[in-house]
Amino acid sequence: MSRITAAITAVGGYVPDTVLTNADLEKMVDTNDEWIRTRTGISERRILKGPGKGTSDLGAPAVMDLLRKRKMDASEIDCIICATVTPDMTFPATANIISDKVGAINAWSFDIGAACSGFLFALTTGATLVESGRYKKVIVVGADKMSAIVDYTDRNNCILFGDAGGAVLLEPDENGYGILDSLLRTDGSGRNFLHMKAGGSLKPPTVETVLAKEHFIYQEGQSVFKFAVKGMADISADLLARNGLTGDDIAWLVPHQANLRIIDATANRMGLPKEKVMININKYGNTTAATIPLCLWEWQDRLNKGDNLVLAAFGGGFTWGATLVKWAY
């Protein structure tokens, strides 16, 4: 029997209408456009505005976009996995809420939290469900409303993040397309360098934690940068070596959009020219779990059946990984 793999058969995406430019940030904190672009590569980012709007309002439109393209009814979905660190609520899972909003009445759903590597972790999990033979249509969503946990008086962090959602559909394939291999890693000691100080069971919310601004992103930028450069670059190179591939065999690197210098370091380690690297950080900033599917959404018309893609990410906690995909359409 042929091996069943999980092929990506459709991609959807969604970005909010509100644009937050570097010029806007110049009016909010002590920064400037040149400083931001030189250090991060970001010119603008999208922000989800309006009362009662959460991460599910980024993920659900991405799923609906995907369903329209695939000409598929939501009732056909077997499972929805949502990667996010900004859930609508602590519970229920944001994936449950997305399922309700899109009408996936026959799907079971759950969230995965692995920060900026969340989409890769969820993609591997979804692929395993398809490979088992028990599930035929699994949707993996990466969505984050980062504006909800950004302190817009913190000049180091507020320049980095934006809001967006992206989604892919996984279906069985017996012709060698789809998710072919993944290398995923975690190192919990990294929590000291990138985390949210309060809001969990370790330090529940209080008036004091709110006043101390402990419900926003905290990171030690230089430490995170050093780990990210090495982690993303090394694991991507290891993935190529494990599969007997070189940069010449790869059509596209699809990197997490955290920092242009980290992306460049990963491409260089793999021996890839910039022409083979998907970059949209300039328009959207770091949308955490949404960055990789958002790239696939923007580049899908330039992808060809049989293209080899390497998806690579690094996130808080620490989490990092790389996934090899052979494009199916």
PDB file of C-alpha atoms in Angstrom, residues 17-296:
ATOM      1  CA  ASP A  17      -8.491  46.606   7.804  1.00  0.00           C
ATOM      2  CA  THR A  18      -6.832  48.914  10.346  1.00  0.00           C
ATOM      3  CA  VAL A  19      -3.199  49.676   9.507  1.00  0.00           C
ATOM      4  CA  LEU A  20      -0.724  50.764  12.211  1.00  0.00           C
ATOM      5  CA  THR A  21       2.261  52.382  10.507  1.00  0.00           C
ATOM      6  CA  ASN A  22       5.676  53.298  11.825  1.00  0.00           C
ATOM      7  CA  ALA A  23       4.607  56.923  11.518  1.00  0.00           C
ATOM      8  CA  ASP A  24       1.683  56.181  13.849  1.00  0.00           C
ATOM      9  CA  LEU A  25       4.050  54.617  16.381  1.00  0.00           C
ATOM     10  CA  GLU A  26       6.307  57.681  16.252  1.00  0.00           C
ATOM     11  CA  LYS A  27       3.414  59.579  17.839  1.00  0.00           C
ATOM     12  CA  MET A  28       2.991  56.965  20.595  1.00  0.00           C
ATOM     13  CA  VAL A  29       6.545  56.137  21.726  1.00  0.00           C
ATOM     14  CA  ASP A  30      10.096  57.394  21.286  1.00  0.00           C
ATOM     15  CA  THR A  31      10.955  55.692  17.990  1.00  0.00           C
ATOM     16  CA  ASN A  32      11.191  56.449  14.281  1.00  0.00           C
ATOM     17  CA  ASP A  33      10.543  54.768  10.964  1.00  0.00           C
ATOM     18  CA  GLU A  34      14.197  54.292  10.003  1.00  0.00           C
ATOM     19  CA  TRP A  35      15.097  52.761  13.376  1.00  0.00           C
ATOM     20  CA  ILE A  36      12.224  50.250  13.144  1.00  0.00           C
ATOM     21  CA  ARG A  37      12.846  49.262   9.518  1.00  0.00           C
ATOM     22  CA  THR A  38      16.620  48.909   9.996  1.00  0.00           C
ATOM     23  CA  ARG A  39      16.304  46.608  13.007  1.00  0.00           C
ATOM     24  CA  THR A  40      13.188  44.614  12.155  1.00  0.00           C
ATOM     25  CA  GLY A  41      12.203  45.120   8.509  1.00  0.00           C
ATOM     26  CA  ILE A  42       8.691  46.222   9.554  1.00  0.00           C
ATOM     27  CA  SER A  43       6.904  49.211   8.009  1.00  0.00           C
ATOM     28  CA  GLU A  44       3.325  48.544   9.114  1.00  0.00           C
ATOM     29  CA  ARG A  45       1.110  46.016  10.812  1.00  0.00           C
ATOM     30  CA  ARG A  46      -2.645  45.258  10.954  1.00  0.00           C
ATOM     31  CA  ILE A  47      -4.750  45.710  14.098  1.00  0.00           C
ATOM     32  CA  LEU A  48      -8.132  44.130  14.892  1.00  0.00           C
ATOM     33  CA  LYS A  49     -10.389  46.916  16.151  1.00  0.00           C
ATOM     34  CA  GLY A  50     -13.908  46.935  17.551  1.00  0.00           C
ATOM     35  CA  PRO A  51     -15.697  45.768  20.696  1.00  0.00           C
ATOM     36  CA  GLY A  52     -16.165  42.057  21.202  1.00  0.00           C
ATOM     37  CA  LYS A  53     -13.490  41.093  18.682  1.00  0.00           C
ATOM     38  CA  GLY A  54     -11.068  38.285  19.524  1.00  0.00           C
ATOM     39  CA  THR A  55      -8.693  35.855  17.872  1.00  0.00           C
ATOM     40  CA  SER A  56     -11.610  33.765  16.590  1.00  0.00           C
ATOM     41  CA  ASP A  57     -12.571  36.794  14.467  1.00  0.00           C
ATOM     42  CA  LEU A  58      -9.220  36.420  12.712  1.00  0.00           C
ATOM     43  CA  GLY A  59      -9.299  32.631  12.422  1.00  0.00           C
ATOM     44  CA  ALA A  60     -12.909  32.199  11.291  1.00  0.00           C
ATOM     45  CA  PRO A  61     -12.616  34.452   8.178  1.00  0.00           C
ATOM     46  CA  ALA A  62      -9.414  32.608   7.217  1.00  0.00           C
ATOM     47  CA  VAL A  63     -11.277  29.294   7.406  1.00  0.00           C
ATOM     48  CA  MET A  64     -14.205  30.688   5.397  1.00  0.00           C
ATOM     49  CA  ASP A  65     -11.762  31.935   2.753  1.00  0.00           C
ATOM     50  CA  LEU A  66     -10.285  28.439   2.561  1.00  0.00           C
ATOM     51  CA  LEU A  67     -13.701  26.779   2.281  1.00  0.00           C
ATOM     52  CA  ARG A  68     -14.714  29.084  -0.574  1.00  0.00           C
ATOM     53  CA  LYS A  69     -11.564  28.265  -2.509  1.00  0.00           C
ATOM     54  CA  ARG A  70     -11.974  24.520  -1.953  1.00  0.00           C
ATOM     55  CA  LYS A  71     -15.713  24.718  -2.736  1.00  0.00           C
ATOM     56  CA  MET A  72     -16.317  22.794   0.450  1.00  0.00           C
ATOM     57  CA  ASP A  73     -19.062  22.943   3.071  1.00  0.00           C
ATOM     58  CA  ALA A  74     -18.064  23.427   6.711  1.00  0.00           C
ATOM     59  CA  SER A  75     -20.020  20.307   7.674  1.00  0.00           C
ATOM     60  CA  GLU A  76     -17.348  18.234   5.880  1.00  0.00           C
ATOM     61  CA  ILE A  77     -14.603  19.291   8.303  1.00  0.00           C
ATOM     62  CA  ASP A  78     -13.479  16.503  10.646  1.00  0.00           C
ATOM     63  CA  CYS A  79     -11.260  18.525  12.956  1.00  0.00           C
ATOM     64  CA  ILE A  80     -10.068  22.108  13.509  1.00  0.00           C
ATOM     65  CA  ILE A  81      -6.812  22.816  15.339  1.00  0.00           C
ATOM     66  CA  CYS A  82      -6.036  26.406  16.279  1.00  0.00           C
ATOM     67  CA  ALA A  83      -2.526  27.524  17.171  1.00  0.00           C
ATOM     68  CA  THR A  84      -2.679  30.677  19.290  1.00  0.00           C
ATOM     69  CA  VAL A  85      -1.290  32.383  22.384  1.00  0.00           C
ATOM     70  CA  THR A  86      -4.112  34.929  22.482  1.00  0.00           C
ATOM     71  CA  PRO A  87      -7.225  32.776  22.907  1.00  0.00           C
ATOM     72  CA  ASP A  88     -10.594  34.497  23.063  1.00  0.00           C
ATOM     73  CA  MET A  89     -10.944  33.085  26.569  1.00  0.00           C
ATOM     74  CA  THR A  90      -8.975  30.767  28.827  1.00  0.00           C
ATOM     75  CA  PHE A  91     -11.687  28.257  27.943  1.00  0.00           C
ATOM     76  CA  PRO A  92     -13.397  27.134  25.792  1.00  0.00           C
ATOM     77  CA  ALA A  93     -10.736  26.646  23.141  1.00  0.00           C
ATOM     78  CA  THR A  94     -10.663  29.281  20.414  1.00  0.00           C
ATOM     79  CA  ALA A  95     -10.864  26.409  17.910  1.00  0.00           C
ATOM     80  CA  ASN A  96     -14.277  25.558  19.413  1.00  0.00           C
ATOM     81  CA  ILE A  97     -15.452  29.125  18.830  1.00  0.00           C
ATOM     82  CA  ILE A  98     -14.084  29.136  15.268  1.00  0.00           C
ATOM     83  CA  SER A  99     -15.920  25.862  14.604  1.00  0.00           C
ATOM     84  CA  ASP A 100     -19.168  27.446  15.748  1.00  0.00           C
ATOM     85  CA  LYS A 101     -18.641  30.623  13.711  1.00  0.00           C
ATOM     86  CA  VAL A 102     -17.953  28.747  10.459  1.00  0.00           C
ATOM     87  CA  GLY A 103     -20.632  26.097  10.978  1.00  0.00           C
ATOM     88  CA  ALA A 104     -18.332  23.077  11.381  1.00  0.00           C
ATOM     89  CA  ILE A 105     -21.050  21.093  13.124  1.00  0.00           C
ATOM     90  CA  ASN A 106     -19.347  17.704  12.678  1.00  0.00           C
ATOM     91  CA  ALA A 107     -15.835  18.726  13.728  1.00  0.00           C
ATOM     92  CA  TRP A 108     -14.030  18.291  17.006  1.00  0.00           C
ATOM     93  CA  SER A 109     -11.556  21.026  17.776  1.00  0.00           C
ATOM     94  CA  PHE A 110      -8.794  22.089  20.131  1.00  0.00           C
ATOM     95  CA  ASP A 111      -6.038  24.666  20.621  1.00  0.00           C
ATOM     96  CA  ILE A 112      -2.265  24.336  20.637  1.00  0.00           C
ATOM     97  CA  GLY A 113      -0.095  26.910  22.386  1.00  0.00           C
ATOM     98  CA  ALA A 114       3.516  26.990  21.239  1.00  0.00           C
ATOM     99  CA  ALA A 115       3.945  30.725  20.645  1.00  0.00           C
ATOM    100  CA  CYS A 116       5.444  31.565  17.234  1.00  0.00           C
ATOM    101  CA  SER A 117       6.081  27.870  16.490  1.00  0.00           C
ATOM    102  CA  GLY A 118       2.446  27.037  17.166  1.00  0.00           C
ATOM    103  CA  PHE A 119       1.422  26.661  13.540  1.00  0.00           C
ATOM    104  CA  LEU A 120       4.200  24.129  12.864  1.00  0.00           C
ATOM    105  CA  PHE A 121       3.298  22.132  15.982  1.00  0.00           C
ATOM    106  CA  ALA A 122      -0.373  22.179  14.977  1.00  0.00           C
ATOM    107  CA  LEU A 123       0.463  21.266  11.371  1.00  0.00           C
ATOM    108  CA  THR A 124       2.405  18.184  12.461  1.00  0.00           C
ATOM    109  CA  THR A 125      -0.422  17.219  14.814  1.00  0.00           C
ATOM    110  CA  GLY A 126      -3.005  17.631  12.069  1.00  0.00           C
ATOM    111  CA  ALA A 127      -0.866  15.664   9.616  1.00  0.00           C
ATOM    112  CA  THR A 128      -0.662  12.797  12.090  1.00  0.00           C
ATOM    113  CA  LEU A 129      -4.462  12.670  12.327  1.00  0.00           C
ATOM    114  CA  VAL A 130      -4.746  12.445   8.545  1.00  0.00           C
ATOM    115  CA  GLU A 131      -1.943   9.882   8.268  1.00  0.00           C
ATOM    116  CA  SER A 132      -3.794   7.663  10.763  1.00  0.00           C
ATOM    117  CA  GLY A 133      -6.500   7.146   8.148  1.00  0.00           C
ATOM    118  CA  ARG A 134      -9.282   8.147  10.545  1.00  0.00           C
ATOM    119  CA  TYR A 135      -9.683  11.757   9.425  1.00  0.00           C
ATOM    120  CA  LYS A 136     -10.046  13.068   5.871  1.00  0.00           C
ATOM    121  CA  LYS A 137     -10.336  16.842   6.262  1.00  0.00           C
ATOM    122  CA  VAL A 138      -8.378  18.587   9.010  1.00  0.00           C
ATOM    123  CA  ILE A 139      -8.042  22.371   9.142  1.00  0.00           C
ATOM    124  CA  VAL A 140      -5.063  23.928  10.889  1.00  0.00           C
ATOM    125  CA  VAL A 141      -5.455  27.571  11.882  1.00  0.00           C
ATOM    126  CA  GLY A 142      -2.752  29.975  13.040  1.00  0.00           C
ATOM    127  CA  ALA A 143      -4.258  33.139  14.501  1.00  0.00           C
ATOM    128  CA  ASP A 144      -3.263  35.751  17.051  1.00  0.00           C
ATOM    129  CA  LYS A 145      -4.579  39.101  18.202  1.00  0.00           C
ATOM    130  CA  MET A 146      -1.208  40.275  19.462  1.00  0.00           C
ATOM    131  CA  SER A 147      -2.478  43.828  19.947  1.00  0.00           C
ATOM    132  CA  ALA A 148      -4.387  42.460  22.961  1.00  0.00           C
ATOM    133  CA  ILE A 149      -1.164  41.682  24.852  1.00  0.00           C
ATOM    134  CA  VAL A 150       1.141  44.445  23.603  1.00  0.00           C
ATOM    135  CA  ASP A 151       1.989  47.403  25.817  1.00  0.00           C
ATOM    136  CA  TYR A 152       1.844  50.382  23.476  1.00  0.00           C
ATOM    137  CA  THR A 153       4.074  52.392  25.807  1.00  0.00           C
ATOM    138  CA  ASP A 154       6.885  49.828  25.438  1.00  0.00           C
ATOM    139  CA  ARG A 155       8.998  51.056  22.515  1.00  0.00           C
ATOM    140  CA  ASN A 156      10.852  47.738  22.156  1.00  0.00           C
ATOM    141  CA  ASN A 157       7.833  45.448  21.829  1.00  0.00           C
ATOM    142  CA  CYS A 158       5.006  47.542  20.393  1.00  0.00           C
ATOM    143  CA  ILE A 159       6.821  47.972  17.076  1.00  0.00           C
ATOM    144  CA  LEU A 160       6.976  44.228  16.432  1.00  0.00           C
ATOM    145  CA  PHE A 161       3.514  42.735  16.526  1.00  0.00           C
ATOM    146  CA  GLY A 162       0.313  42.685  14.486  1.00  0.00           C
ATOM    147  CA  ASP A 163      -2.950  40.738  14.176  1.00  0.00           C
ATOM    148  CA  ALA A 164      -3.874  38.162  11.509  1.00  0.00           C
ATOM    149  CA  GLY A 165      -5.191  34.686  10.819  1.00  0.00           C
ATOM    150  CA  GLY A 166      -4.251  31.961   8.355  1.00  0.00           C
ATOM    151  CA  ALA A 167      -5.501  28.433   7.718  1.00  0.00           C
ATOM    152  CA  VAL A 168      -4.662  25.346   5.680  1.00  0.00           C
ATOM    153  CA  LEU A 169      -6.702  22.276   4.809  1.00  0.00           C
ATOM    154  CA  LEU A 170      -5.035  18.881   5.140  1.00  0.00           C
ATOM    155  CA  GLU A 171      -6.344  15.910   3.140  1.00  0.00           C
ATOM    156  CA  PRO A 172      -4.982  12.402   2.485  1.00  0.00           C
ATOM    157  CA  ASP A 173      -2.558  11.904  -0.394  1.00  0.00           C
ATOM    158  CA  GLU A 174      -0.929   8.734  -1.725  1.00  0.00           C
ATOM    159  CA  ASN A 175       1.290  10.302  -4.393  1.00  0.00           C
ATOM    160  CA  GLY A 176       4.085  11.654  -2.226  1.00  0.00           C
ATOM    161  CA  TYR A 177       2.782  15.195  -1.694  1.00  0.00           C
ATOM    162  CA  GLY A 178       2.187  16.987   1.588  1.00  0.00           C
ATOM    163  CA  ILE A 179       3.884  17.060   4.990  1.00  0.00           C
ATOM    164  CA  LEU A 180       6.948  14.848   4.498  1.00  0.00           C
ATOM    165  CA  ASP A 181       9.020  15.476   7.629  1.00  0.00           C
ATOM    166  CA  SER A 182       9.244  17.686  10.707  1.00  0.00           C
ATOM    167  CA  LEU A 183      11.849  18.461  13.339  1.00  0.00           C
ATOM    168  CA  LEU A 184      10.293  20.136  16.385  1.00  0.00           C
ATOM    169  CA  ARG A 185      11.993  21.175  19.615  1.00  0.00           C
ATOM    170  CA  THR A 186      11.218  22.814  22.960  1.00  0.00           C
ATOM    171  CA  ASP A 187      13.378  24.124  25.808  1.00  0.00           C
ATOM    172  CA  GLY A 188      11.333  25.284  28.776  1.00  0.00           C
ATOM    173  CA  SER A 189      14.276  27.118  30.334  1.00  0.00           C
ATOM    174  CA  GLY A 190      13.690  29.751  27.669  1.00  0.00           C
ATOM    175  CA  ARG A 191      10.562  30.854  29.518  1.00  0.00           C
ATOM    176  CA  ASN A 192      12.729  33.248  31.501  1.00  0.00           C
ATOM    177  CA  PHE A 193      13.471  35.301  28.388  1.00  0.00           C
ATOM    178  CA  LEU A 194      10.064  35.474  26.688  1.00  0.00           C
ATOM    179  CA  HIS A 195       6.779  35.120  28.531  1.00  0.00           C
ATOM    180  CA  MET A 196       3.766  36.822  30.086  1.00  0.00           C
ATOM    181  CA  LYS A 197       4.375  37.399  33.773  1.00  0.00           C
ATOM    182  CA  ALA A 198       0.806  37.104  35.054  1.00  0.00           C
ATOM    183  CA  GLY A 199      -2.598  35.746  34.117  1.00  0.00           C
ATOM    184  CA  GLY A 200      -1.945  32.027  34.479  1.00  0.00           C
ATOM    185  CA  SER A 201      -2.360  29.694  37.460  1.00  0.00           C
ATOM    186  CA  LEU A 202       1.164  30.528  38.662  1.00  0.00           C
ATOM    187  CA  LYS A 203       0.251  34.192  39.091  1.00  0.00           C
ATOM    188  CA  PRO A 204      -3.493  34.791  38.699  1.00  0.00           C
ATOM    189  CA  PRO A 205      -4.775  38.237  37.754  1.00  0.00           C
ATOM    190  CA  THR A 206      -5.044  40.820  40.505  1.00  0.00           C
ATOM    191  CA  VAL A 207      -5.363  44.582  40.607  1.00  0.00           C
ATOM    192  CA  GLU A 208      -1.642  44.666  41.369  1.00  0.00           C
ATOM    193  CA  THR A 209      -0.649  42.566  38.340  1.00  0.00           C
ATOM    194  CA  VAL A 210      -2.736  44.755  36.054  1.00  0.00           C
ATOM    195  CA  LEU A 211      -1.269  47.987  37.429  1.00  0.00           C
ATOM    196  CA  ALA A 212       2.233  46.512  37.069  1.00  0.00           C
ATOM    197  CA  LYS A 213       1.517  45.761  33.379  1.00  0.00           C
ATOM    198  CA  GLU A 214       2.248  42.063  33.865  1.00  0.00           C
ATOM    199  CA  HIS A 215      -0.358  40.938  31.333  1.00  0.00           C
ATOM    200  CA  PHE A 216       1.709  42.083  28.366  1.00  0.00           C
ATOM    201  CA  ILE A 217       4.528  40.425  26.419  1.00  0.00           C
ATOM    202  CA  TYR A 218       7.831  40.433  28.294  1.00  0.00           C
ATOM    203  CA  GLN A 219      11.061  39.587  26.512  1.00  0.00           C
ATOM    204  CA  GLU A 220      14.782  40.059  26.818  1.00  0.00           C
ATOM    205  CA  GLY A 221      15.341  40.976  23.203  1.00  0.00           C
ATOM    206  CA  GLN A 222      19.038  40.197  22.789  1.00  0.00           C
ATOM    207  CA  SER A 223      18.794  36.772  24.440  1.00  0.00           C
ATOM    208  CA  VAL A 224      15.767  35.828  22.349  1.00  0.00           C
ATOM    209  CA  PHE A 225      17.448  37.059  19.166  1.00  0.00           C
ATOM    210  CA  LYS A 226      20.566  34.922  19.747  1.00  0.00           C
ATOM    211  CA  PHE A 227      18.544  31.781  20.470  1.00  0.00           C
ATOM    212  CA  ALA A 228      16.219  32.413  17.520  1.00  0.00           C
ATOM    213  CA  VAL A 229      19.003  32.893  14.971  1.00  0.00           C
ATOM    214  CA  LYS A 230      20.732  29.680  15.984  1.00  0.00           C
ATOM    215  CA  GLY A 231      17.576  27.630  16.578  1.00  0.00           C
ATOM    216  CA  MET A 232      15.773  28.429  13.332  1.00  0.00           C
ATOM    217  CA  ALA A 233      18.879  28.263  11.154  1.00  0.00           C
ATOM    218  CA  ASP A 234      20.280  25.053  12.632  1.00  0.00           C
ATOM    219  CA  ILE A 235      17.060  23.054  12.608  1.00  0.00           C
ATOM    220  CA  SER A 236      16.284  24.052   9.020  1.00  0.00           C
ATOM    221  CA  ALA A 237      19.742  22.896   7.928  1.00  0.00           C
ATOM    222  CA  ASP A 238      19.303  19.675   9.931  1.00  0.00           C
ATOM    223  CA  LEU A 239      15.978  19.001   8.196  1.00  0.00           C
ATOM    224  CA  LEU A 240      17.607  19.322   4.775  1.00  0.00           C
ATOM    225  CA  ALA A 241      20.482  17.025   5.770  1.00  0.00           C
ATOM    226  CA  ARG A 242      18.118  14.403   7.202  1.00  0.00           C
ATOM    227  CA  ASN A 243      16.247  14.275   3.889  1.00  0.00           C
ATOM    228  CA  GLY A 244      19.342  14.356   1.661  1.00  0.00           C
ATOM    229  CA  LEU A 245      18.473  17.787   0.262  1.00  0.00           C
ATOM    230  CA  THR A 246      20.355  21.017  -0.373  1.00  0.00           C
ATOM    231  CA  GLY A 247      19.197  24.576  -0.922  1.00  0.00           C
ATOM    232  CA  ASP A 248      19.063  23.836  -4.655  1.00  0.00           C
ATOM    233  CA  ASP A 249      16.229  21.373  -4.010  1.00  0.00           C
ATOM    234  CA  ILE A 250      14.079  23.909  -2.156  1.00  0.00           C
ATOM    235  CA  ALA A 251      11.675  26.168  -4.056  1.00  0.00           C
ATOM    236  CA  TRP A 252      10.756  28.328  -1.062  1.00  0.00           C
ATOM    237  CA  LEU A 253      11.715  28.969   2.540  1.00  0.00           C
ATOM    238  CA  VAL A 254       8.596  29.941   4.505  1.00  0.00           C
ATOM    239  CA  PRO A 255      10.006  31.473   7.682  1.00  0.00           C
ATOM    240  CA  HIS A 256       8.301  32.826  10.756  1.00  0.00           C
ATOM    241  CA  GLN A 257       8.207  36.595  10.337  1.00  0.00           C
ATOM    242  CA  ALA A 258       9.782  37.834  13.569  1.00  0.00           C
ATOM    243  CA  ASN A 259      12.790  39.775  12.378  1.00  0.00           C
ATOM    244  CA  LEU A 260      14.366  40.216   8.963  1.00  0.00           C
ATOM    245  CA  ARG A 261      17.839  39.467  10.303  1.00  0.00           C
ATOM    246  CA  ILE A 262      16.699  36.111  11.711  1.00  0.00           C
ATOM    247  CA  ILE A 263      15.118  35.250   8.350  1.00  0.00           C
ATOM    248  CA  ASP A 264      18.321  36.189   6.496  1.00  0.00           C
ATOM    249  CA  ALA A 265      20.434  34.047   8.838  1.00  0.00           C
ATOM    250  CA  THR A 266      18.186  31.025   8.242  1.00  0.00           C
ATOM    251  CA  ALA A 267      18.275  31.446   4.461  1.00  0.00           C
ATOM    252  CA  ASN A 268      22.072  31.809   4.487  1.00  0.00           C
ATOM    253  CA  ARG A 269      22.483  28.663   6.603  1.00  0.00           C
ATOM    254  CA  MET A 270      20.397  26.749   4.052  1.00  0.00           C
ATOM    255  CA  GLY A 271      22.219  28.222   1.074  1.00  0.00           C
ATOM    256  CA  LEU A 272      19.109  29.949  -0.270  1.00  0.00           C
ATOM    257  CA  PRO A 273      19.053  33.256  -2.168  1.00  0.00           C
ATOM    258  CA  LYS A 274      16.570  35.924  -1.113  1.00  0.00           C
ATOM    259  CA  GLU A 275      14.517  35.186  -4.214  1.00  0.00           C
ATOM    260  CA  LYS A 276      13.507  31.888  -2.613  1.00  0.00           C
ATOM    261  CA  VAL A 277      12.382  33.375   0.705  1.00  0.00           C
ATOM    262  CA  MET A 278       8.817  34.447   1.495  1.00  0.00           C
ATOM    263  CA  ILE A 279       8.892  37.793   3.315  1.00  0.00           C
ATOM    264  CA  ASN A 280       5.874  39.894   4.295  1.00  0.00           C
ATOM    265  CA  ILE A 281       7.016  41.122   7.708  1.00  0.00           C
ATOM    266  CA  ASN A 282       7.202  44.607   6.200  1.00  0.00           C
ATOM    267  CA  LYS A 283       3.394  44.667   5.798  1.00  0.00           C
ATOM    268  CA  TYR A 284       2.144  42.664   8.754  1.00  0.00           C
ATOM    269  CA  GLY A 285       4.860  42.519  11.420  1.00  0.00           C
ATOM    270  CA  ASN A 286       5.020  39.491  13.702  1.00  0.00           C
ATOM    271  CA  THR A 287       1.578  37.881  13.859  1.00  0.00           C
ATOM    272  CA  THR A 288       2.926  34.938  15.914  1.00  0.00           C
ATOM    273  CA  ALA A 289       1.106  31.716  14.921  1.00  0.00           C
ATOM    274  CA  ALA A 290      -0.329  33.361  11.793  1.00  0.00           C
ATOM    275  CA  THR A 291       2.906  34.311  10.019  1.00  0.00           C
ATOM    276  CA  ILE A 292       3.598  31.052   8.162  1.00  0.00           C
ATOM    277  CA  PRO A 293       0.058  30.383   6.869  1.00  0.00           C
ATOM    278  CA  LEU A 294      -0.204  34.077   5.975  1.00  0.00           C
ATOM    279  CA  CYS A 295       2.877  33.678   3.759  1.00  0.00           C
ATOM    280  CA  LEU A 296       1.365  30.606   2.090  1.00  0.00           C
TER     281      LEU A 296
END
